[in-house]
Short mmCIF file of C-alpha atoms in Angstrom, two decimals:
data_model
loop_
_atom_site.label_atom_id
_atom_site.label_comp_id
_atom_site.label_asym_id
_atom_site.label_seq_id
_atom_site.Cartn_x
_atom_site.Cartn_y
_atom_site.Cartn_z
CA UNK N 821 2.02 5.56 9.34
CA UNK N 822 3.12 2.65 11.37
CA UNK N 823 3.95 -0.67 9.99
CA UNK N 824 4.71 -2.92 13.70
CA UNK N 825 6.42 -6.18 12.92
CA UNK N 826 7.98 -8.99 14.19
CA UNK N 827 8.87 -11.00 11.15
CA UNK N 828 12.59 -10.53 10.35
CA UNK N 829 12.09 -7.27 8.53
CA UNK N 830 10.61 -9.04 5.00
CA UNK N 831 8.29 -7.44 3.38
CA UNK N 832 6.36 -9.77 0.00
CA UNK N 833 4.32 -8.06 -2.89
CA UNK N 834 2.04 -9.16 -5.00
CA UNK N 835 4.07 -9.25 -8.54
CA UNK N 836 4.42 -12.69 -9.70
CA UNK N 837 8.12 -14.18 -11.52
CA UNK N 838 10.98 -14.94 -10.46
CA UNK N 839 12.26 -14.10 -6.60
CA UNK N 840 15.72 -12.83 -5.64
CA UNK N 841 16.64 -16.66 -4.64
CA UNK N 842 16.32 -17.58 -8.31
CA UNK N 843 12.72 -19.64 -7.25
CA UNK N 844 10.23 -18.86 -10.16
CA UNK N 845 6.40 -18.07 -7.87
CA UNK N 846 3.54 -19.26 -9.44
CA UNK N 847 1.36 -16.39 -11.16
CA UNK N 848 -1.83 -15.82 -9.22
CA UNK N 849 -5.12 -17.09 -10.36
CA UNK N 850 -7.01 -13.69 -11.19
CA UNK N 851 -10.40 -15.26 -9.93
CA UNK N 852 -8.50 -15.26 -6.42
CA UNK N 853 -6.40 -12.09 -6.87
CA UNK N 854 -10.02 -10.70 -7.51
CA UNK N 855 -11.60 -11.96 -4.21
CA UNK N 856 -8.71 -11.37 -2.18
CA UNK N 857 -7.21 -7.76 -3.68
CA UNK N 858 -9.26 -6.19 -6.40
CA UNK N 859 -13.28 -6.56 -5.13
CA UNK N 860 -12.41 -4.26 -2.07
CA UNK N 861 -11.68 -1.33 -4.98
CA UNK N 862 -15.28 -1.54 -6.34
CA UNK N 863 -16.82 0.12 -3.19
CA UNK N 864 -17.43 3.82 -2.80
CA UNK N 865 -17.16 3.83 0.93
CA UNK N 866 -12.92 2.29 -0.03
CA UNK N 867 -12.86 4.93 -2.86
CA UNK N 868 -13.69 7.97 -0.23
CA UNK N 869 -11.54 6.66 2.21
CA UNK N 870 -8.62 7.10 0.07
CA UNK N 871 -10.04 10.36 -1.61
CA UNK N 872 -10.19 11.64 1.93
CA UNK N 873 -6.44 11.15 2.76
CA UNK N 874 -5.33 14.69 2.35
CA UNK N 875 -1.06 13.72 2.50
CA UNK N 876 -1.83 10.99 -0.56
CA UNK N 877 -4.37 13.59 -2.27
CA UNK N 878 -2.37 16.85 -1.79
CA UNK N 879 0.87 15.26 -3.22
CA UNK N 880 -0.77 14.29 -6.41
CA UNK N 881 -2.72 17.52 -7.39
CA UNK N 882 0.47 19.23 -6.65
CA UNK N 883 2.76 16.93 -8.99
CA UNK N 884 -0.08 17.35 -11.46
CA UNK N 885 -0.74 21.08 -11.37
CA UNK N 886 2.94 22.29 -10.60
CA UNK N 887 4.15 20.12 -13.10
CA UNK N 888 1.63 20.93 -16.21
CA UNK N 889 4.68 20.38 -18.99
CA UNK N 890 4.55 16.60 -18.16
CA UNK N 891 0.80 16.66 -19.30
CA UNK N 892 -0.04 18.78 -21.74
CA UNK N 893 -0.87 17.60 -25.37
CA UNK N 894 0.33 14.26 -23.76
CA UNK N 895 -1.19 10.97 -24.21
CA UNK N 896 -1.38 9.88 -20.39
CA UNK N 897 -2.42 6.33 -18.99
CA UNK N 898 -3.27 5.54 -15.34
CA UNK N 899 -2.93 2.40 -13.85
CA UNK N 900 -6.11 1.27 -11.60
CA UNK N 901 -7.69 4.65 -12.17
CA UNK N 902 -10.67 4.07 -9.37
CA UNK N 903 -13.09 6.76 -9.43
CA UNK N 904 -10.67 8.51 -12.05
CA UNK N 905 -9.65 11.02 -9.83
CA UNK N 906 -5.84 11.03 -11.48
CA UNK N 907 -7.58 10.91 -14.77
CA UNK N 908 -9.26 13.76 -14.48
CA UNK N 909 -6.66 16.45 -12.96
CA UNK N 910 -4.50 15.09 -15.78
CA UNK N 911 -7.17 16.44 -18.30
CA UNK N 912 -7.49 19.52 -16.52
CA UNK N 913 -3.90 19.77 -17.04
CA UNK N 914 -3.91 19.70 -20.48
CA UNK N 915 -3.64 15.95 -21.39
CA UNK N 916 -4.97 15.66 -25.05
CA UNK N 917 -6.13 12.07 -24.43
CA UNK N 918 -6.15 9.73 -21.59
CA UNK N 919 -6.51 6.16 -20.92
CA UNK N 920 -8.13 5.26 -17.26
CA UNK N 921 -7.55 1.93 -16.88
CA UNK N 922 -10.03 -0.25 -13.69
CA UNK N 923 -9.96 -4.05 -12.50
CA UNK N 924 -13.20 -3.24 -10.81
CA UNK N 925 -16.95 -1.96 -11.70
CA UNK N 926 -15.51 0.88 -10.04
CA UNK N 927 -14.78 2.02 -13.75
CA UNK N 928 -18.53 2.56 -13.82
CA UNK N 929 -18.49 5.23 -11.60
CA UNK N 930 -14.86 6.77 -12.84
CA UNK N 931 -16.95 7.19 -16.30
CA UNK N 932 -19.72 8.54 -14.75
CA UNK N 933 -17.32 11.22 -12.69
CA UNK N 934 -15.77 11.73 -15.99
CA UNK N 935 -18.57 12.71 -17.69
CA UNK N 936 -20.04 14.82 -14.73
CA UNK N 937 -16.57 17.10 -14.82
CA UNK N 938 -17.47 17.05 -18.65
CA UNK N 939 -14.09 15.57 -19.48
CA UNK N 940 -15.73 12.48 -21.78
CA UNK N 941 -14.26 13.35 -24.93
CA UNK N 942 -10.44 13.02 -23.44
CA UNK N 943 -10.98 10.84 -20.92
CA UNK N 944 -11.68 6.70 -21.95
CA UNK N 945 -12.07 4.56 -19.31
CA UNK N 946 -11.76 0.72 -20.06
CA UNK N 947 -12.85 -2.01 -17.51
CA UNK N 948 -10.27 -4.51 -17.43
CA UNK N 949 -7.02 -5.55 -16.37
CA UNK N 950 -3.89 -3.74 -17.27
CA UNK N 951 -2.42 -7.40 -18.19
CA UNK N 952 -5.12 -8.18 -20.98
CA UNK N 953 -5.31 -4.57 -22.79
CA UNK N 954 -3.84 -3.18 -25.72
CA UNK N 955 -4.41 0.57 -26.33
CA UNK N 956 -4.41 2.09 -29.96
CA UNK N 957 -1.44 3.95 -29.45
CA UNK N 958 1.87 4.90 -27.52
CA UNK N 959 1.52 6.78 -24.25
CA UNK N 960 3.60 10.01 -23.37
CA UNK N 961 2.83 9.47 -19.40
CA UNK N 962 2.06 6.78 -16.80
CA UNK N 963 0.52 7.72 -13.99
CA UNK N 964 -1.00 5.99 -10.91
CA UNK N 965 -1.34 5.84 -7.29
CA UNK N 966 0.00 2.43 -6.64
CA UNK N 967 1.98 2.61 -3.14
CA UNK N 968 0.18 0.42 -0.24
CA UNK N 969 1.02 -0.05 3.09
CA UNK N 970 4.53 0.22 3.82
CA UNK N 971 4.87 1.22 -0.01
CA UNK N 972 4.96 -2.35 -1.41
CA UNK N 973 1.74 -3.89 -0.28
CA UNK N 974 0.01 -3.26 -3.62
CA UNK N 975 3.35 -4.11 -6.21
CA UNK N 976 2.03 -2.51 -8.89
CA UNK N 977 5.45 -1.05 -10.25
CA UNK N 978 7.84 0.65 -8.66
CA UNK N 979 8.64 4.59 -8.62
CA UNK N 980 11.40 6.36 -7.12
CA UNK N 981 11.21 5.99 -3.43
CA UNK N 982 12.49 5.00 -0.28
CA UNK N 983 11.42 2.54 2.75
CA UNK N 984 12.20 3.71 6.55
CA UNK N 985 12.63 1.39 9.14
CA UNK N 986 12.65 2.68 12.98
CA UNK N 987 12.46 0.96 16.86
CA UNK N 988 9.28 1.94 18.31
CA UNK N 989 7.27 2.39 21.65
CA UNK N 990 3.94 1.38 21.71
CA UNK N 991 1.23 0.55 23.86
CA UNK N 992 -0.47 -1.63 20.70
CA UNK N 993 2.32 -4.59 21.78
CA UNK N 994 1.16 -5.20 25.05
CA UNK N 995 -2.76 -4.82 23.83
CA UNK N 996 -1.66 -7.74 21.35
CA UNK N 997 -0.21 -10.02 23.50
CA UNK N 998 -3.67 -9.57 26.08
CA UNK N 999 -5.28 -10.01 23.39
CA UNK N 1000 -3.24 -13.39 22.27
CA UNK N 1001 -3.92 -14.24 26.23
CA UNK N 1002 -7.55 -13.64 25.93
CA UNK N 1003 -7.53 -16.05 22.47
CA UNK N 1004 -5.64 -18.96 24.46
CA UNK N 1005 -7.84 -18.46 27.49
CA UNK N 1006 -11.11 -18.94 25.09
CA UNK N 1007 -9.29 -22.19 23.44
CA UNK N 1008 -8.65 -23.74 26.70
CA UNK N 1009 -12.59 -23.31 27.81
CA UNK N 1010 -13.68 -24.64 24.27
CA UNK N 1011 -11.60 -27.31 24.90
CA UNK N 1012 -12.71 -28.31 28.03
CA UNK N 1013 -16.30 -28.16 27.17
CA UNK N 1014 -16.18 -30.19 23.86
CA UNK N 1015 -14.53 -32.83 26.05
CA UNK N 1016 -17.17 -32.53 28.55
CA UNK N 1017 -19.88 -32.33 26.27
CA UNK N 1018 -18.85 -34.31 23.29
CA UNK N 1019 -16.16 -36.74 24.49
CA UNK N 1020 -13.22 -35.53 22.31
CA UNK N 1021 -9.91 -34.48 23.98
CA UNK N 1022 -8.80 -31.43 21.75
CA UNK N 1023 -5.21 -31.13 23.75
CA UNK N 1024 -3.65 -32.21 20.37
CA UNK N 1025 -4.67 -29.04 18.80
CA UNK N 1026 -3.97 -27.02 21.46
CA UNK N 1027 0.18 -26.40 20.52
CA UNK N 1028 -0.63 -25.67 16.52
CA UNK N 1029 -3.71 -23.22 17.85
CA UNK N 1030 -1.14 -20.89 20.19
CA UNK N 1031 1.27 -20.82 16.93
CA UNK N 1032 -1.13 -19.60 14.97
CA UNK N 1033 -2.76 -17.02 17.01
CA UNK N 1034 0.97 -15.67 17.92
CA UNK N 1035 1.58 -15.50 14.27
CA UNK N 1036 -1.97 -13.58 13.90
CA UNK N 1037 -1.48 -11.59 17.42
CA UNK N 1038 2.39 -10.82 17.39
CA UNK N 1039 4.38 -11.89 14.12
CA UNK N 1040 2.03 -10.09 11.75
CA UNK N 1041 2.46 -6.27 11.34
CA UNK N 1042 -0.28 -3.67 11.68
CA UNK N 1043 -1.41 -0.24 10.12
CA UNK N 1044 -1.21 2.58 13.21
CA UNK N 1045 -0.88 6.28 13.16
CA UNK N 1046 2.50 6.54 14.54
CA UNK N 1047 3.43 9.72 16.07
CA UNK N 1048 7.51 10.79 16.33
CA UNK N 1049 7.39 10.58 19.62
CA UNK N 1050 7.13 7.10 19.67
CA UNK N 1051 10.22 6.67 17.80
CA UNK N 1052 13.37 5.80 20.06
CA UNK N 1053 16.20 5.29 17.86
CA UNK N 1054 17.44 6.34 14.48
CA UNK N 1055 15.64 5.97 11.39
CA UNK N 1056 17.44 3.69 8.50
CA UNK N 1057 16.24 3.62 4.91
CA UNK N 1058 15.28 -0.05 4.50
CA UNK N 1059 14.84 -0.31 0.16
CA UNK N 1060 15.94 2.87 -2.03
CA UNK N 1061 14.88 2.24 -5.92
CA UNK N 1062 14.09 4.20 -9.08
CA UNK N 1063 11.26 3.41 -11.98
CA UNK N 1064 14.24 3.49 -14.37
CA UNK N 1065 15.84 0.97 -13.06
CA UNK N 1066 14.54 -1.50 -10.52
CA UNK N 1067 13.00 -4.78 -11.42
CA UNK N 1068 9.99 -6.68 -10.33
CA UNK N 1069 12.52 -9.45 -8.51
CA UNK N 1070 14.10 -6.47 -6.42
CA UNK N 1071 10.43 -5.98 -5.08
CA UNK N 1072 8.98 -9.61 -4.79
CA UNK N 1073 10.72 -9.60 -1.30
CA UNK N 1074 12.34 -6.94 0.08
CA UNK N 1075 15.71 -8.08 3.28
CA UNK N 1076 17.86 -6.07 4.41
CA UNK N 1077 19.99 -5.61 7.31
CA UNK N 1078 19.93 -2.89 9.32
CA UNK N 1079 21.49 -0.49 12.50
CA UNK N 1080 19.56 1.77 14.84
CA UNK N 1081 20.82 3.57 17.87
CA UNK N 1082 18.31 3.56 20.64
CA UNK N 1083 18.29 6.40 22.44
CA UNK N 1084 18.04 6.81 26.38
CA UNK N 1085 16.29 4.21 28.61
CA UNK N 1086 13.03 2.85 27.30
CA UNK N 1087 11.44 -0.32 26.04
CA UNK N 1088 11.58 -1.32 22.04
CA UNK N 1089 8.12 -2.72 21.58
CA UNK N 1090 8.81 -3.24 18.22
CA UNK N 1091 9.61 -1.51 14.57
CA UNK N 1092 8.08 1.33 12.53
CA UNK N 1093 7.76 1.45 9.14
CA UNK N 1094 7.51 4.34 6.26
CA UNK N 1095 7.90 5.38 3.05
CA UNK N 1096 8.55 8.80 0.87
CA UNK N 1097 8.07 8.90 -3.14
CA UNK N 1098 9.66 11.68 -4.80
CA UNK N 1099 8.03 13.12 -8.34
CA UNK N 1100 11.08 13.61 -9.62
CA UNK N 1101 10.38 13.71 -13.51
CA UNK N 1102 12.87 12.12 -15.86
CA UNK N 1103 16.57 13.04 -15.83
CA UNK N 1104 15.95 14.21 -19.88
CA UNK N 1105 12.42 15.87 -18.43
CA UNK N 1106 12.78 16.90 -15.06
CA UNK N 1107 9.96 18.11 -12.93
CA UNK N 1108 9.49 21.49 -12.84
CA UNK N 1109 8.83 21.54 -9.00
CA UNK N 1110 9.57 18.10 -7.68
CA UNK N 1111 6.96 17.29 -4.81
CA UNK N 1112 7.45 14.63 -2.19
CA UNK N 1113 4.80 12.27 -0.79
CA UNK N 1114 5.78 11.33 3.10
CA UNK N 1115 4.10 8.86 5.50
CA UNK N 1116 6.60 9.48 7.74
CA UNK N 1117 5.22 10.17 12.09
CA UNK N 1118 3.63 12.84 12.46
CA UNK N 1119 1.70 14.74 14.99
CA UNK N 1120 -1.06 16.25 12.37
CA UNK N 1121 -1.31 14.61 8.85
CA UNK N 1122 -2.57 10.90 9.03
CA UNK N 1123 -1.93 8.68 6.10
CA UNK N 1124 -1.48 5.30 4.90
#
């Protein structure tokens, strides 16, 4: 996947506390965390989209079926279960009881898969968020998809991974900047005409428009295929962290400085971002075949 940005190199998550600067962030309203995060989850058309990216998918029914000691007789719990697809490999597996876990009235659904796949009587799913629950019991495993774009764009907790940063070619920069060109051009002839028409001079407006249609056009990064071709100098690992350890301030905002080597003649349009998460296991219960989920460029398997 691509993540093209001109902001610095920062990337912000979701998780509310207390930042690496010591500033405490506000905790976000949940009616607004719905409308702007969770209400996208409670469509099937977003649920097949991500059940139909085969990197994400194949990585997870590998970890879960080549890893069957981690699950069975377990009490597992999933995180934002969706349609339940974790929920139910993990029963197939061997999971003696399993707590699915949805924001959404996606959960409706999940139950209904559930019960389809005849997995009901291990399988619970509860409608709510994981911030207002309290399950009967102690859980053996977590498990959950929870990487977004550019791994942190969800926040959900961390796992054992790594972010890549890379200089890019791409013909998307120039597209943007037309495109920012094209947005100007429009504000100058909707200024001209509500002065003609209306009597109002609009120039004032024009400066604070062009700053925020660069910042929408050419400071904001994108989701692209990105094939390793386009990549022109040498990839750096951006964030390394670990479940066991890392924190939610380590992830609130993620800097960090960092050399590339471009190679040849060519034009840097901009940077490329990635991410790997290795299923690793625990150190005292180590993963039986440890399986790696890459979105790194590549010329076959998209992913996000």
């Amino acid at each position: 996947m691509m993540r093209s940005s001109s902001n610095g190199g920062a990337m912000g998550g979701r998780a509310a506390g207390t930042g690496s600067g010591g500033k405490s962030l506000a905790p976000v309203d949940k009616e607004v965390d719905y409308a702007n995060y969770f209400c996208t989850y409670s469509f099937l058309y977003h649920q097949k989209d991500m059940l139909s990216d085969r990197v994400r998918m194949d990585a997870y029914f590998n970890a879960v079926f080549e890893n069957k000691h981690h699950f069975a007789g377990k009490t597992v719990f999933d995180v934002g279960t969706g349609s339940g697809i974790l929920a139910i490999w993990s029963a197939q597996a061997g999971a003696k009881k399993f707590y699915a876990v949805e924001a959404t009235t996606m959960a409706d659904h999940a139950r209904a898969l559930v019960k389809a796949n005849g997995l009901e009587h291990i399988v619970e799913v509860i409608q709510a968020s994981v911030e207002d629950i309290s399950l009967p019991e102690k859980v053996d495993v977590i498990i959950s998809e929870w990487m977004g774009y550019f791994l942190l764009r969800e926040s959900m907790y961390p796992s054992h991974a790594r972010m890549w940063l890379a200089p890019i070619k791409s013909t998307l920069s120039d597209r943007k900047k037309n495109d920012l060109d094209g947005a100007m051009a429009d504000w100058d002839n909707f200024s001209d005409e509500i002065k003609s028409y209306y009597g109002v001079d609009m120039g004032v407006l024009t400066k604070p428009f062009a700053q925020e249609q660069e910042k929408h056009y050419i400071q904001t990064a994108m989701w692209n295929d990105l094939n390793p071709l386009q990549v022109i100098g040498t990839p750096t690992i951006f964030k390394e962290m670990d479940c066991l350890t890392a924190t939610v301030s380590e992830i609130e905002e993620v800097r960090s400085n960092v050399t590339s080597v471009i190679n040849g003649h060519t034009t840097l349009c901009g940077f490329g971002g990635w991410f790997d998460v290795q299923f690793r296991g625990r150190k005292q219960d180590p993963a039986e075949q440890e399986i790696e989920l890459t979105t790194a460029p590549s010329e076959h398997h998209c992913t996000h």
